[in-house]
Amino acid sequence: MTIDRDGLRAPYQQLADILRERIASGDIPVGRRIPSHHELEAEFDISRNTIKKALDVLKGEGLLETAPGRGLFVKATPPAEG
Amino acid sequence: MTIDRDGLRAPYQQLADILRERIASGDIPVGRRIPSHHELEAEFDISRNTIKKALDVLKGEGLLETAPGRGLFVKATPPAEG
DNA sequence: CATCATTTGTCCGTATGTATC
DNA sequence: TGATACATACGGACAAATGAT
């Protein structure tokens, strides 16, 4: 997966989509740490700020949890519907 | 191509004509991003707002598509045939 | 405890693009 | 046509927390 800079959807939204899919598919299992800002920056070639924004979206959705000084982890509690 | 400020046709209309021709000729292919306001401003020496107005005309014609905060893109759907 | 490396969070400045008045 | 406000993206700098040494 790559970020399409010329796409209609904003880069941070695209990254959020990609990571959301990785979590949903189990590619990044529950309790696992999300790749660091630096790692994502290298993988997708977008700025840290934009990455942070994408991660912020997922945190807002309750998919990720912050561990101060350690990283972001996939939350055990899924946003159950209903 | 240049904009004739003393012409009967308004500057934004002239610019719209020019860009419409570039799209029709394939000079700016489908899916491609339109040159930025700054680029067009430098090329035709008219204000951003006038440029925006010209772009707006093309959007109204269904030639362009908006990407919020990112740019304008040449639409894949042709307005005439179909 | 001190130091270094890693990682996230926050803020600032700059550039670009759209929308509104 | 011009001026302004808002959204998005990039880059840099600094602070706070953690882990290893």
PDB file of C-alpha atoms in Angstrom, chain A:
ATOM      1  CA  MET A   1       0.000   0.000   0.000  1.00  0.00           C
ATOM      2  CA  THR A   2       1.126   3.472  -0.808  1.00  0.00           C
ATOM      3  CA  ILE A   3      -0.191   6.978  -0.325  1.00  0.00           C
ATOM      4  CA  ASP A   4      -1.538   8.625  -3.436  1.00  0.00           C
ATOM      5  CA  ARG A   5      -0.641  12.276  -3.178  1.00  0.00           C
ATOM      6  CA  ASP A   6      -2.703  13.114  -6.233  1.00  0.00           C
ATOM      7  CA  GLY A   7      -5.702  11.195  -5.002  1.00  0.00           C
ATOM      8  CA  LEU A   8      -9.002  12.765  -4.041  1.00  0.00           C
ATOM      9  CA  ARG A   9      -8.698  11.475  -0.473  1.00  0.00           C
ATOM     10  CA  ALA A  10      -6.265  13.306   1.814  1.00  0.00           C
ATOM     11  CA  PRO A  11      -3.002  11.484   2.687  1.00  0.00           C
ATOM     12  CA  TYR A  12      -3.761  11.313   6.397  1.00  0.00           C
ATOM     13  CA  GLN A  13      -7.142   9.792   5.580  1.00  0.00           C
ATOM     14  CA  GLN A  14      -5.544   7.252   3.271  1.00  0.00           C
ATOM     15  CA  LEU A  15      -3.059   6.255   5.950  1.00  0.00           C
ATOM     16  CA  ALA A  16      -5.846   5.966   8.493  1.00  0.00           C
ATOM     17  CA  ASP A  17      -7.700   3.709   6.060  1.00  0.00           C
ATOM     18  CA  ILE A  18      -4.657   1.502   5.519  1.00  0.00           C
ATOM     19  CA  LEU A  19      -3.923   1.094   9.211  1.00  0.00           C
ATOM     20  CA  ARG A  20      -7.586   0.548  10.003  1.00  0.00           C
ATOM     21  CA  GLU A  21      -7.614  -2.234   7.461  1.00  0.00           C
ATOM     22  CA  ARG A  22      -4.454  -3.778   8.891  1.00  0.00           C
ATOM     23  CA  ILE A  23      -6.028  -3.824  12.305  1.00  0.00           C
ATOM     24  CA  ALA A  24      -9.340  -5.171  11.049  1.00  0.00           C
ATOM     25  CA  SER A  25      -7.612  -7.917   9.078  1.00  0.00           C
ATOM     26  CA  GLY A  26      -5.510  -8.910  12.052  1.00  0.00           C
ATOM     27  CA  ASP A  27      -2.304  -7.952  10.294  1.00  0.00           C
ATOM     28  CA  ILE A  28      -1.643  -5.912  13.395  1.00  0.00           C
ATOM     29  CA  PRO A  29      -3.188  -7.983  16.176  1.00  0.00           C
ATOM     30  CA  VAL A  30      -4.763  -6.682  19.360  1.00  0.00           C
ATOM     31  CA  GLY A  31      -2.237  -5.645  21.957  1.00  0.00           C
ATOM     32  CA  ARG A  32       0.412  -5.243  19.320  1.00  0.00           C
ATOM     33  CA  ARG A  33       2.329  -2.006  18.925  1.00  0.00           C
ATOM     34  CA  ILE A  34       1.713   0.138  15.861  1.00  0.00           C
ATOM     35  CA  PRO A  35       4.813   0.995  13.818  1.00  0.00           C
ATOM     36  CA  SER A  36       6.392   4.167  15.143  1.00  0.00           C
ATOM     37  CA  HIS A  37       5.986   7.543  13.522  1.00  0.00           C
ATOM     38  CA  HIS A  38       9.492   7.141  12.191  1.00  0.00           C
ATOM     39  CA  GLU A  39       8.723   3.739  10.731  1.00  0.00           C
ATOM     40  CA  LEU A  40       5.529   4.938   9.082  1.00  0.00           C
ATOM     41  CA  GLU A  41       7.314   8.000   7.806  1.00  0.00           C
ATOM     42  CA  ALA A  42       9.865   5.773   6.098  1.00  0.00           C
ATOM     43  CA  GLU A  43       7.261   3.351   4.781  1.00  0.00           C
ATOM     44  CA  PHE A  44       4.794   5.827   3.333  1.00  0.00           C
ATOM     45  CA  ASP A  45       7.052   8.796   2.742  1.00  0.00           C
ATOM     46  CA  ILE A  46       4.786  11.337   4.377  1.00  0.00           C
ATOM     47  CA  SER A  47       5.578  13.787   7.155  1.00  0.00           C
ATOM     48  CA  ARG A  48       5.369  12.932  10.822  1.00  0.00           C
ATOM     49  CA  ASN A  49       2.680  15.489  11.345  1.00  0.00           C
ATOM     50  CA  THR A  50       0.463  13.858   8.764  1.00  0.00           C
ATOM     51  CA  ILE A  51       1.153  10.438  10.278  1.00  0.00           C
ATOM     52  CA  LYS A  52       0.297  11.744  13.703  1.00  0.00           C
ATOM     53  CA  LYS A  53      -2.947  13.066  12.328  1.00  0.00           C
ATOM     54  CA  ALA A  54      -3.859   9.693  10.845  1.00  0.00           C
ATOM     55  CA  LEU A  55      -3.045   7.973  14.128  1.00  0.00           C
ATOM     56  CA  ASP A  56      -5.130  10.577  15.892  1.00  0.00           C
ATOM     57  CA  VAL A  57      -8.106   9.575  13.786  1.00  0.00           C
ATOM     58  CA  LEU A  58      -7.750   5.944  14.806  1.00  0.00           C
ATOM     59  CA  LYS A  59      -7.375   6.907  18.439  1.00  0.00           C
ATOM     60  CA  GLY A  60     -10.548   8.903  18.109  1.00  0.00           C
ATOM     61  CA  GLU A  61     -12.229   5.785  16.783  1.00  0.00           C
ATOM     62  CA  GLY A  62     -11.043   3.841  19.810  1.00  0.00           C
ATOM     63  CA  LEU A  63      -8.838   1.518  17.779  1.00  0.00           C
ATOM     64  CA  LEU A  64      -5.572   2.639  19.318  1.00  0.00           C
ATOM     65  CA  GLU A  65      -4.312   3.401  22.788  1.00  0.00           C
ATOM     66  CA  THR A  66      -1.330   5.480  23.842  1.00  0.00           C
ATOM     67  CA  ALA A  67       1.438   4.112  26.037  1.00  0.00           C
ATOM     68  CA  PRO A  68       3.501   7.144  27.035  1.00  0.00           C
ATOM     69  CA  GLY A  69       7.111   6.784  25.971  1.00  0.00           C
ATOM     70  CA  ARG A  70       6.447   3.384  24.441  1.00  0.00           C
ATOM     71  CA  GLY A  71       4.135   3.787  21.503  1.00  0.00           C
ATOM     72  CA  LEU A  72       0.628   3.210  20.265  1.00  0.00           C
ATOM     73  CA  PHE A  73      -1.071  -0.134  20.778  1.00  0.00           C
ATOM     74  CA  VAL A  74      -4.087  -1.782  19.238  1.00  0.00           C
ATOM     75  CA  LYS A  75      -6.853  -1.581  21.752  1.00  0.00           C
ATOM     76  CA  ALA A  76      -8.465  -4.750  22.989  1.00  0.00           C
ATOM     77  CA  THR A  77     -11.881  -3.138  23.105  1.00  0.00           C
ATOM     78  CA  PRO A  78     -13.427  -3.097  19.653  1.00  0.00           C
ATOM     79  CA  PRO A  79     -15.907  -0.307  18.846  1.00  0.00           C
ATOM     80  CA  ALA A  80     -18.784  -2.731  19.178  1.00  0.00           C
ATOM     81  CA  GLU A  81     -21.880  -1.723  17.276  1.00  0.00           C
ATOM     82  CA  GLY A  82     -25.263  -1.332  18.857  1.00  0.00           C
TER      83      GLY A  82
END
